[in-house]
N, CA and C atoms as an extended XYZ file, in Angstrom:
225
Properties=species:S:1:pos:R:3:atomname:S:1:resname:S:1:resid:I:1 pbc="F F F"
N       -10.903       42.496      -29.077 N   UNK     1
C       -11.265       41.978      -30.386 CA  UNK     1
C       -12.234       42.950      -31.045 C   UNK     1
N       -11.988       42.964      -32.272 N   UNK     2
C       -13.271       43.768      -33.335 CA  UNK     2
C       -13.846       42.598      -34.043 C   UNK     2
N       -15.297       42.863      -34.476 N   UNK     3
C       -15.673       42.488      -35.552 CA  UNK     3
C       -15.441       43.810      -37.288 C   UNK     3
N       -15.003       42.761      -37.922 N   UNK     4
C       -15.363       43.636      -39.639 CA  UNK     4
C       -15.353       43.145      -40.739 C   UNK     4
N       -16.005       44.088      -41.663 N   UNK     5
C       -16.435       42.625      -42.535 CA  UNK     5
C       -16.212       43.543      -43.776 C   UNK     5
N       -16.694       42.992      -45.052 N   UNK     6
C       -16.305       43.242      -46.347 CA  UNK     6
C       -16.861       42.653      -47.586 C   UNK     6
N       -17.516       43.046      -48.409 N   UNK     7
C       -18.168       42.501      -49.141 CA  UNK     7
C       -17.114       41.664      -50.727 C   UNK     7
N       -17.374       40.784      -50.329 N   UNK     8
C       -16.638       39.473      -51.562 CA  UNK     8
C       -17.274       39.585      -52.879 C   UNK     8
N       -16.763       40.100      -54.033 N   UNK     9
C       -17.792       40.083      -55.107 CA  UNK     9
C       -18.514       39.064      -55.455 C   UNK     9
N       -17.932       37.846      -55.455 N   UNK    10
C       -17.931       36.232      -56.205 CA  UNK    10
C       -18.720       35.649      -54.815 C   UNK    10
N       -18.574       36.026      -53.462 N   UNK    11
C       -19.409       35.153      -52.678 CA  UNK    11
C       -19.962       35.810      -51.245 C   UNK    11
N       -19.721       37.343      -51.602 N   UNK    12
C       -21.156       37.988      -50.962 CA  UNK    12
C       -20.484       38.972      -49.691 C   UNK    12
N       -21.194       39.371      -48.788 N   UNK    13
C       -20.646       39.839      -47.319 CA  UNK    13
C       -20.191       38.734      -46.486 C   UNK    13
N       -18.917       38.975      -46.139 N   UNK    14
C       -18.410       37.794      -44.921 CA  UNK    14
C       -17.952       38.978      -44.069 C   UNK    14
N       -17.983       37.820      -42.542 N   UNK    15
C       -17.215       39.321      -41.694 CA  UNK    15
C       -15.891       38.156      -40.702 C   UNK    15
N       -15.485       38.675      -40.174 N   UNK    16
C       -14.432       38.548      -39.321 CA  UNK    16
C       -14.508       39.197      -37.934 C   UNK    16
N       -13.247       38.620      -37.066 N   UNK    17
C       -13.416       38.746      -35.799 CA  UNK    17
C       -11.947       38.707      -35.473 C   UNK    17
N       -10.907       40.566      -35.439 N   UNK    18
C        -9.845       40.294      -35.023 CA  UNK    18
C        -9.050       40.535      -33.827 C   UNK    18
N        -8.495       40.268      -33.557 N   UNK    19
C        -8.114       39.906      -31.815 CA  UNK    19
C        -6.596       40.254      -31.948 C   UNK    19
N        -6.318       40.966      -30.342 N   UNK    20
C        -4.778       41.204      -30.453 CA  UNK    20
C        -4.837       40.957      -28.516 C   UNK    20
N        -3.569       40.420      -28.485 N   UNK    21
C        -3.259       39.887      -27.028 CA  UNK    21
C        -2.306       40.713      -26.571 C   UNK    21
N        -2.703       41.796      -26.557 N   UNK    22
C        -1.655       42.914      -25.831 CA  UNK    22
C        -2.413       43.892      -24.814 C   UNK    22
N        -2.055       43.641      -23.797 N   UNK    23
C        -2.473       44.443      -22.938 CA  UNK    23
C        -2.287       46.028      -22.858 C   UNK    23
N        -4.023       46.932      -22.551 N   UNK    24
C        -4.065       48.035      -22.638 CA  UNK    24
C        -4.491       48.258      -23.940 C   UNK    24
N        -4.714       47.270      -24.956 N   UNK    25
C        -5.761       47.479      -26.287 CA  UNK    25
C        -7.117       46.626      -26.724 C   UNK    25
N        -7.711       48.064      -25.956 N   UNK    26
C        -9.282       47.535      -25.785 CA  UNK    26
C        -9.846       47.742      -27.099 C   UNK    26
N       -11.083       47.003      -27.189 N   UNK    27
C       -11.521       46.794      -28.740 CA  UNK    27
C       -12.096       48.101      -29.756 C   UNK    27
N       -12.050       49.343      -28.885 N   UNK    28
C       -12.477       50.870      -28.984 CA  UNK    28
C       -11.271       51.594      -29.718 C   UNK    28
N        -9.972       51.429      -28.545 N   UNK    29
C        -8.756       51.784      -28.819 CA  UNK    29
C        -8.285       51.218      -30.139 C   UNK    29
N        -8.129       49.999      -30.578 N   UNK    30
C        -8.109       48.736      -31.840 CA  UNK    30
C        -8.876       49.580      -33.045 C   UNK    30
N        -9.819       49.963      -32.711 N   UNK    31
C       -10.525       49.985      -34.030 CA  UNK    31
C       -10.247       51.391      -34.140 C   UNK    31
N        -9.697       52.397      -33.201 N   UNK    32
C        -9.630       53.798      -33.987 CA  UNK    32
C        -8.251       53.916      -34.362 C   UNK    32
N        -7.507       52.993      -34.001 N   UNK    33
C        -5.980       52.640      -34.320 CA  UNK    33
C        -6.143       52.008      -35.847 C   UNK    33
N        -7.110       51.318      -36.204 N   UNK    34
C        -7.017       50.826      -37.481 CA  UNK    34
C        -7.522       51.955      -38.226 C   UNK    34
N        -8.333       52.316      -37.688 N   UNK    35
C        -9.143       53.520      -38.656 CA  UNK    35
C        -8.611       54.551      -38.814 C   UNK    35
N        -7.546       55.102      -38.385 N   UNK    36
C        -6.208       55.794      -38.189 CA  UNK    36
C        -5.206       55.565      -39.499 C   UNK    36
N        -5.024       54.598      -40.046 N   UNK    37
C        -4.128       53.789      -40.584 CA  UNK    37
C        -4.260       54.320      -42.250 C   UNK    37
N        -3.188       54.417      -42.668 N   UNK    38
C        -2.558       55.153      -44.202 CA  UNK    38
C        -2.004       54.127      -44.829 C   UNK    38
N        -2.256       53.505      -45.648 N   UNK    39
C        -2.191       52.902      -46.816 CA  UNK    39
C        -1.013       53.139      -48.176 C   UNK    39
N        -0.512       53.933      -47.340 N   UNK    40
C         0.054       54.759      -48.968 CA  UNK    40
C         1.251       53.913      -49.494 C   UNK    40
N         1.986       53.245      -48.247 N   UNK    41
C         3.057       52.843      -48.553 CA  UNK    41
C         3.086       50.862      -49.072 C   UNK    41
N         1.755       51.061      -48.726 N   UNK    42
C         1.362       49.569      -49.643 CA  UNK    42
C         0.547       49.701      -51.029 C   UNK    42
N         1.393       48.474      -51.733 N   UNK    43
C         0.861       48.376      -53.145 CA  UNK    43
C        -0.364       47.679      -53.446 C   UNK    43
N        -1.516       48.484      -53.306 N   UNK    44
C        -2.620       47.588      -53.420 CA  UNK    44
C        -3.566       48.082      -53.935 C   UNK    44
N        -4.802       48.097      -54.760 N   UNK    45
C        -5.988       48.355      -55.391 CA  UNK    45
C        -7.237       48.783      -54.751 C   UNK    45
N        -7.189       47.992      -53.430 N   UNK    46
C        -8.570       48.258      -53.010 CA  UNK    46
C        -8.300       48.728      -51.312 C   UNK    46
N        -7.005       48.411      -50.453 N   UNK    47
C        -6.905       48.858      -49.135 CA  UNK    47
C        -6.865       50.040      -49.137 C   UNK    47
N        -7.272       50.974      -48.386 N   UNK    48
C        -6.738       52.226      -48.341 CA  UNK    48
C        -7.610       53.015      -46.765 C   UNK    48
N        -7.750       53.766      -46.478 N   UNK    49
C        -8.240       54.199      -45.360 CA  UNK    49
C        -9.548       54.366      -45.231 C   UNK    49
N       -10.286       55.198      -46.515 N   UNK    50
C       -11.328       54.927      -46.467 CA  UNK    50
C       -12.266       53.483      -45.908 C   UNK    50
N       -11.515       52.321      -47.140 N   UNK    51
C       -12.290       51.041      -47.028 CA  UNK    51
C       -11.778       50.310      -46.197 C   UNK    51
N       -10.797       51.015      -44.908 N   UNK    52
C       -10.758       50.403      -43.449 CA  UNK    52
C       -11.698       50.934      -42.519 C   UNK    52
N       -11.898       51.958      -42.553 N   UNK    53
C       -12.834       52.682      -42.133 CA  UNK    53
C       -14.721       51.643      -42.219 C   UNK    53
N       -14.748       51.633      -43.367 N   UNK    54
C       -16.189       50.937      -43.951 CA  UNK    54
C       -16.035       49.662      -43.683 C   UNK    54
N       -15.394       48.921      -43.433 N   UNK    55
C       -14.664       47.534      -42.959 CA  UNK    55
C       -15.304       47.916      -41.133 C   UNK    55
N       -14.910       48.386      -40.840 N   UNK    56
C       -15.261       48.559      -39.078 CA  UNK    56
C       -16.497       49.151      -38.562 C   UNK    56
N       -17.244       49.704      -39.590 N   UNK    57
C       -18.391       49.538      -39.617 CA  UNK    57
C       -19.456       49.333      -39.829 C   UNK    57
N       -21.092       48.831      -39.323 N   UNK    58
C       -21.719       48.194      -39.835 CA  UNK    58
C       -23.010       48.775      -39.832 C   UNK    58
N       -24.124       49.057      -40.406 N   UNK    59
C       -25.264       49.660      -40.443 CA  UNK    59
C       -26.385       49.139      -39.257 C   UNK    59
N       -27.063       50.552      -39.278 N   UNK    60
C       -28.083       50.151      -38.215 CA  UNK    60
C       -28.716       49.006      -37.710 C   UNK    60
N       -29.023       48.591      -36.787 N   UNK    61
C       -29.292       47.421      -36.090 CA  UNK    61
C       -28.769       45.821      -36.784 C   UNK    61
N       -27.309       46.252      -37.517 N   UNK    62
C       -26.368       45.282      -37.548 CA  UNK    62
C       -26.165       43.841      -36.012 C   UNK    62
N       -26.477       44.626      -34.853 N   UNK    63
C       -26.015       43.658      -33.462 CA  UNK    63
C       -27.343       43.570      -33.180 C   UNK    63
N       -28.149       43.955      -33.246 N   UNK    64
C       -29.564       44.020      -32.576 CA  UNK    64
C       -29.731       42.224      -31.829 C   UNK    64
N       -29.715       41.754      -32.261 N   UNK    65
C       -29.273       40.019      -32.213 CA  UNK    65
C       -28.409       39.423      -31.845 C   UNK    65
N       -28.038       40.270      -31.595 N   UNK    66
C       -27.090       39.476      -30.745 CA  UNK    66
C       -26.856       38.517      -29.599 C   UNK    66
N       -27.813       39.184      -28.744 N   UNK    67
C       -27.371       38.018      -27.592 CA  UNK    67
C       -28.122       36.717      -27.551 C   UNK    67
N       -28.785       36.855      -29.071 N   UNK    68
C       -29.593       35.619      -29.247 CA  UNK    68
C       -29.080       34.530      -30.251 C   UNK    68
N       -27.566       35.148      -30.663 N   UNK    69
C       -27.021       34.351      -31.446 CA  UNK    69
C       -26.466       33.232      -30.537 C   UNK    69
N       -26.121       32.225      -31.099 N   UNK    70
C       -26.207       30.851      -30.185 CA  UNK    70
C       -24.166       30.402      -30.657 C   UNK    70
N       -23.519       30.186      -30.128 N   UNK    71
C       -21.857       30.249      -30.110 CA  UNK    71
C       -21.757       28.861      -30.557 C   UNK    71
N       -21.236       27.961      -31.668 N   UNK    72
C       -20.730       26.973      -32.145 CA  UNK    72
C       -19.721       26.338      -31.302 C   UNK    72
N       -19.774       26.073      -30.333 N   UNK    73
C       -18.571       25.296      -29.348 CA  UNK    73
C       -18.140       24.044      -29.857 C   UNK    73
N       -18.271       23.377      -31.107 N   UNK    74
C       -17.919       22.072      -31.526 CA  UNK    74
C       -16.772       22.261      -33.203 C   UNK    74
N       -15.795       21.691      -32.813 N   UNK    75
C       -14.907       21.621      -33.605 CA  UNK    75
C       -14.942       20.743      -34.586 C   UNK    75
């Protein structure tokens, strides 16, 4: 799994958390496979390689907190 995120004009930075169930794609491999990725042949305004790139990553002591974040286990 990766985390990446993206800034929403109308309602700010949100991030995400994406996951693939295939064995032999670790979350290192995933993200330089996305960051790899050409755009050209989709019709779109704002995807493109660059802003996959900036999508996968996050500024300095972005995780720092992490292991103090507390996991929502209730549905």
């Amino acid at each position: 799994a990766i985390a990446y995120h993206n800034h929403i004009p109308t309602m700010g930075e949100w991030g995400w958390v994406l996951g693939v169930n295939l064995p032999g794609i670790a979350s290192e491999k995933l993200k330089n496979q996305l960051s790899s990725m050409e755009f050209n042949e989709i019709d779109t305004r704002f995807l493109n390689q660059d802003a996959m790139v900036g999508m996968l990553n996050f500024g300095k002591g972005q995780f720092d907190k992490l292991p103090e974040i507390k996991i929502n286990h209730e549905l």
